PDB file of C-alpha atoms in Angstrom:
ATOM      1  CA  UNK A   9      21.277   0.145  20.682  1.00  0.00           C
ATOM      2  CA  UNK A  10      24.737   0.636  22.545  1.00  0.00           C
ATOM      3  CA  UNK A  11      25.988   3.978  22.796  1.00  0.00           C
ATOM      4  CA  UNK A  12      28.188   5.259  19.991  1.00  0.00           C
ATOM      5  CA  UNK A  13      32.161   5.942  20.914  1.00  0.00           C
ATOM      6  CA  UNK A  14      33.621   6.395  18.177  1.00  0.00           C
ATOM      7  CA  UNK A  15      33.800   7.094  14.425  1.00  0.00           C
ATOM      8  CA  UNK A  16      33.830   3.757  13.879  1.00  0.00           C
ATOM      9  CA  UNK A  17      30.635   2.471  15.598  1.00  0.00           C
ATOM     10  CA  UNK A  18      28.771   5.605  14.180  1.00  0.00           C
ATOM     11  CA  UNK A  19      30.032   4.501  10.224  1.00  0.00           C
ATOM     12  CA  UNK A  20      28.504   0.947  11.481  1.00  0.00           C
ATOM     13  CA  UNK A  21      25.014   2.344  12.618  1.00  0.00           C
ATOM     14  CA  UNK A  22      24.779   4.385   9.271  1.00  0.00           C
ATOM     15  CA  UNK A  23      25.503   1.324   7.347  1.00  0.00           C
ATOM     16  CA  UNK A  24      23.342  -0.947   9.648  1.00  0.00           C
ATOM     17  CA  UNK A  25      20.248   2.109   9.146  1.00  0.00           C
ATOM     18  CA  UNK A  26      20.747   1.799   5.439  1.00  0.00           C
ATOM     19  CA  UNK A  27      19.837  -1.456   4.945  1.00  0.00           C
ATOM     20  CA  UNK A  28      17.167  -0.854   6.686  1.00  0.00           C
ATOM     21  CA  UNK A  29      16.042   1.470   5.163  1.00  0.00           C
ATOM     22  CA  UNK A  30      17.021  -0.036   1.843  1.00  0.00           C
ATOM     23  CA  UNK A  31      14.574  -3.523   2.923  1.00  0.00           C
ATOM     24  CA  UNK A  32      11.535  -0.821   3.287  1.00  0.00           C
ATOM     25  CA  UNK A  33      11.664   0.651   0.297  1.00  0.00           C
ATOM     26  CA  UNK A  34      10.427  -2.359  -1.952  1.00  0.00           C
ATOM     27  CA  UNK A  35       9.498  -2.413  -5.655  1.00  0.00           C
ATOM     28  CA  UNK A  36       6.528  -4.957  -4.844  1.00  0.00           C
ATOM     29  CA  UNK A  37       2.647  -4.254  -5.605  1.00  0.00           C
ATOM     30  CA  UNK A  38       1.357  -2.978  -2.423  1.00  0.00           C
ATOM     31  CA  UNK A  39      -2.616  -2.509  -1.297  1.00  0.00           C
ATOM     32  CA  UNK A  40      -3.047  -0.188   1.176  1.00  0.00           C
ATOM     33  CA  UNK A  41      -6.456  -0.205   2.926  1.00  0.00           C
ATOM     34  CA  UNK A  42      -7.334   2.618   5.429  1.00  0.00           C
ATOM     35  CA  UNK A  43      -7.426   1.628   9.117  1.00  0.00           C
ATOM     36  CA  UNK A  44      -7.950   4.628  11.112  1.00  0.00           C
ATOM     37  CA  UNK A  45     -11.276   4.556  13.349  1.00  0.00           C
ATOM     38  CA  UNK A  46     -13.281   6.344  10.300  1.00  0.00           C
ATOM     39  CA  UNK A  47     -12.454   3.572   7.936  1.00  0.00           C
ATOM     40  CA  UNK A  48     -13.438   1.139  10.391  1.00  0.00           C
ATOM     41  CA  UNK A  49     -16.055   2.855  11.109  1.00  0.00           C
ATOM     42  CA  UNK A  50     -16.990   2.924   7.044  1.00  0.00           C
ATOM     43  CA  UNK A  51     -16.427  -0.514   6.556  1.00  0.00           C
ATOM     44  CA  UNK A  52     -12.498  -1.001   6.076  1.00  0.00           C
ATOM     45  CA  UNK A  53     -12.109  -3.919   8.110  1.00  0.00           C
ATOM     46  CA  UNK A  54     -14.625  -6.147   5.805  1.00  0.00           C
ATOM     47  CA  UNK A  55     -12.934  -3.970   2.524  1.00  0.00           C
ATOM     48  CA  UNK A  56      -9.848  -5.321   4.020  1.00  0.00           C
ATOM     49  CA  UNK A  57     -10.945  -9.174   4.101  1.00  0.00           C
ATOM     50  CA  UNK A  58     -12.767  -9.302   0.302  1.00  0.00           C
ATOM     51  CA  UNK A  59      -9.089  -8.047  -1.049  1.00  0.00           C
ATOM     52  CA  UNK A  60      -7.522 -11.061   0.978  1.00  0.00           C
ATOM     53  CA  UNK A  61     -10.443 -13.544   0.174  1.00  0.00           C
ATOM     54  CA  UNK A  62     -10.187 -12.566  -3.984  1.00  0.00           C
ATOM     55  CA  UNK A  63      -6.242 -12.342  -3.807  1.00  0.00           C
ATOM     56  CA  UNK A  64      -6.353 -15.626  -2.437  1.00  0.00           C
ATOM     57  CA  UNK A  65      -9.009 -16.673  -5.051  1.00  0.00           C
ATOM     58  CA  UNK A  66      -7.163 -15.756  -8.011  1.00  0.00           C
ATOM     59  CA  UNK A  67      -4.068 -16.749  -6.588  1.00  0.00           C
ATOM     60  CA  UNK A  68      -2.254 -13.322  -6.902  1.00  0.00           C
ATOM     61  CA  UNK A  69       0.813 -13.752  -4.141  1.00  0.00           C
ATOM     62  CA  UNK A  70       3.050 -10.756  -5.707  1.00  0.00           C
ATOM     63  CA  UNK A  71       0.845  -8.467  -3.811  1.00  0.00           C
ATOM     64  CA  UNK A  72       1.261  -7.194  -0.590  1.00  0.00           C
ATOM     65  CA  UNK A  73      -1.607  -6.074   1.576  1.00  0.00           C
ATOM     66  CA  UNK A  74      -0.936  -3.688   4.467  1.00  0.00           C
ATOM     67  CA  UNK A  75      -3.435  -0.799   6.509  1.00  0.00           C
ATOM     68  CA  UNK A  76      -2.673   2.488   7.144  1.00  0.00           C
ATOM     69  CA  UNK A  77      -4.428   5.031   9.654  1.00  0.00           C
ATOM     70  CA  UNK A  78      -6.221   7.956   9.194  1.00  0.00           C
ATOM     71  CA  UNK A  79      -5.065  10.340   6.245  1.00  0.00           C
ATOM     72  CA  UNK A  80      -7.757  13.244   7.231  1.00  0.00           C
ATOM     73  CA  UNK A  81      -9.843  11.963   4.191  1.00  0.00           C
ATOM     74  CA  UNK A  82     -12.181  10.810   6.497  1.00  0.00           C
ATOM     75  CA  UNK A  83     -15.244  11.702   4.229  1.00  0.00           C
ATOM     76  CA  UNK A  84     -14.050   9.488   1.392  1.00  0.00           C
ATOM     77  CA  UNK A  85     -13.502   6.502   3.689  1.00  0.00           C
ATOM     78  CA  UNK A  86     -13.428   3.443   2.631  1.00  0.00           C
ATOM     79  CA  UNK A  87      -9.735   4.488   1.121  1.00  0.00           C
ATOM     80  CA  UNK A  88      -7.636   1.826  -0.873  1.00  0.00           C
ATOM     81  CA  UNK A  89      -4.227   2.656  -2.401  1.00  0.00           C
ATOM     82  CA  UNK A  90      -2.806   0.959  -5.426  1.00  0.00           C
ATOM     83  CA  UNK A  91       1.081   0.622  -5.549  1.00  0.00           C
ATOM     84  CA  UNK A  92       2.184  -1.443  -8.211  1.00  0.00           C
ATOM     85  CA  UNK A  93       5.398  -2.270  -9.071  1.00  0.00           C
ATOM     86  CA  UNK A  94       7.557   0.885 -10.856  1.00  0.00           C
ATOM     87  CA  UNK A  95       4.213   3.226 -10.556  1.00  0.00           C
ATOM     88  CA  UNK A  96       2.976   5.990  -8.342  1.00  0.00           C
ATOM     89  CA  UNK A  97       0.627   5.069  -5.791  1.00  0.00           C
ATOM     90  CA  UNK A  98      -3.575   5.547  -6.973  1.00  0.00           C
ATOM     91  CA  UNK A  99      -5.786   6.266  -4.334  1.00  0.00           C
ATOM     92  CA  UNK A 100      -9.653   5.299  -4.452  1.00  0.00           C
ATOM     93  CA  UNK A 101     -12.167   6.543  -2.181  1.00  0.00           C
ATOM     94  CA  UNK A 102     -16.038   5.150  -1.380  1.00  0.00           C
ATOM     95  CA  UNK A 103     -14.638   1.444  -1.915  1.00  0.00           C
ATOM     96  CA  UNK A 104     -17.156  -0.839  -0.934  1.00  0.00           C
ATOM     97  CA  UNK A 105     -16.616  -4.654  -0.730  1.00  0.00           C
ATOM     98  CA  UNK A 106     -18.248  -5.061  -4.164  1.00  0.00           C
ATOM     99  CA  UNK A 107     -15.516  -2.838  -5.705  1.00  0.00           C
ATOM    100  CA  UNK A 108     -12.774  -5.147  -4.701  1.00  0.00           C
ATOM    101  CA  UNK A 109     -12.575  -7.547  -7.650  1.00  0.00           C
ATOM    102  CA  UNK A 110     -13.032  -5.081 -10.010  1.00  0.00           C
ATOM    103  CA  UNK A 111     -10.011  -2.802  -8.409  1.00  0.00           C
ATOM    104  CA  UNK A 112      -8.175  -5.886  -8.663  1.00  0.00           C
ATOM    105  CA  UNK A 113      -9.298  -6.816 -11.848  1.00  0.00           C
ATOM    106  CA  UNK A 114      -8.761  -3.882 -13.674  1.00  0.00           C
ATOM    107  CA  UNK A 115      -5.693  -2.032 -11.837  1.00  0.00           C
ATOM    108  CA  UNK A 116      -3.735  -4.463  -9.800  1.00  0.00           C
ATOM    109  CA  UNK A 117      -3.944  -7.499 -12.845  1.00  0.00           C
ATOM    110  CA  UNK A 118      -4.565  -5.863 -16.292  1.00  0.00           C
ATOM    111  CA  UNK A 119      -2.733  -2.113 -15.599  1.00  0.00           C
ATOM    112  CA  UNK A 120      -6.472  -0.517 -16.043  1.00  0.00           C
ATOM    113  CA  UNK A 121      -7.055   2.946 -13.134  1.00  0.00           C
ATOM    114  CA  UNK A 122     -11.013   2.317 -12.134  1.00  0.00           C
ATOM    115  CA  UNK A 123     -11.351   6.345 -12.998  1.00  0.00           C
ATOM    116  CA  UNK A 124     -14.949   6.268 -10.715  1.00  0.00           C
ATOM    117  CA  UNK A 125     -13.163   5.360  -7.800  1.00  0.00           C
ATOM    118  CA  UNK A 126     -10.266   7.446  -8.308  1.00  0.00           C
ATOM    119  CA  UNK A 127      -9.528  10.528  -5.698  1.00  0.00           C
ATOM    120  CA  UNK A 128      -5.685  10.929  -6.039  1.00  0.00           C
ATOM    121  CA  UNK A 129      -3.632  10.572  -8.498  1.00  0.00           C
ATOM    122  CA  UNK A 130      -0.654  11.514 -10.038  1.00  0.00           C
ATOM    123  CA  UNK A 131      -0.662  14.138 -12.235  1.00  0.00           C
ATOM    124  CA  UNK A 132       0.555  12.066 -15.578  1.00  0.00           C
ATOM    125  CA  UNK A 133      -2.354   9.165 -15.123  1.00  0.00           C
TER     126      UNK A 133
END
């Protein structure tokens, strides 16, 4: 970035940093799987591949999978957040692989919280 010299170039940047910011905040279905060293560590990474392997499966591209690092949950690791579209984000804690395709089963495709998984959520679900 070029230094600002005037009124001008700053009115620029502030419309240049809101669309930025505007292209981050997206209305999409996100899954976000902790990455920090104690989800690793608890078995995030392979988590992580059995949501891409059944997303793939079932053909569900609408959803977005990113990773996250360490929330200072570290005792419910494996975490997994559920973002869908228009909706507060769920959290679920313990997920091991063979929770995956019913996470994505009943949340992410039929609108369904697994409530045995569930650690946060907002306080109307």
């Amino acid at each position: 970035m070029s230094k600002l010299k005037s009124l001008e170039d700053l009115k620029r940047y502030r419309e240049q940093a809101k669309e930025t910011i505007k292209a981050r905040k997206t209305n999409e279905n996100l899954l976000i799987v902790g990455m920090g060293t104690c989800g690793i560590a608890a078995g995030a990474r392979e988590v992580l591949n059995v949501f891409m392997e059944e997303l793939n499966k079932r053909e569900l591209s609408d959803i977005t999978v990113t990773q996250t690092g360490c929330i200072g949950m570290c005792e419910n690791e494996v975490l997994v957040g559920v973002k869908k579209q228009g909706e507060e984000r769920i959290t679920y804690g313990n997920v091991a692989p063979e929770d995956v395709p019913r996470i994505i089963n009943d949340h992410v495709v039929n609108g369904k919280i697994v409530n045995d998984l569930v650690i946060g959520k907002p306080q109307s679900k």
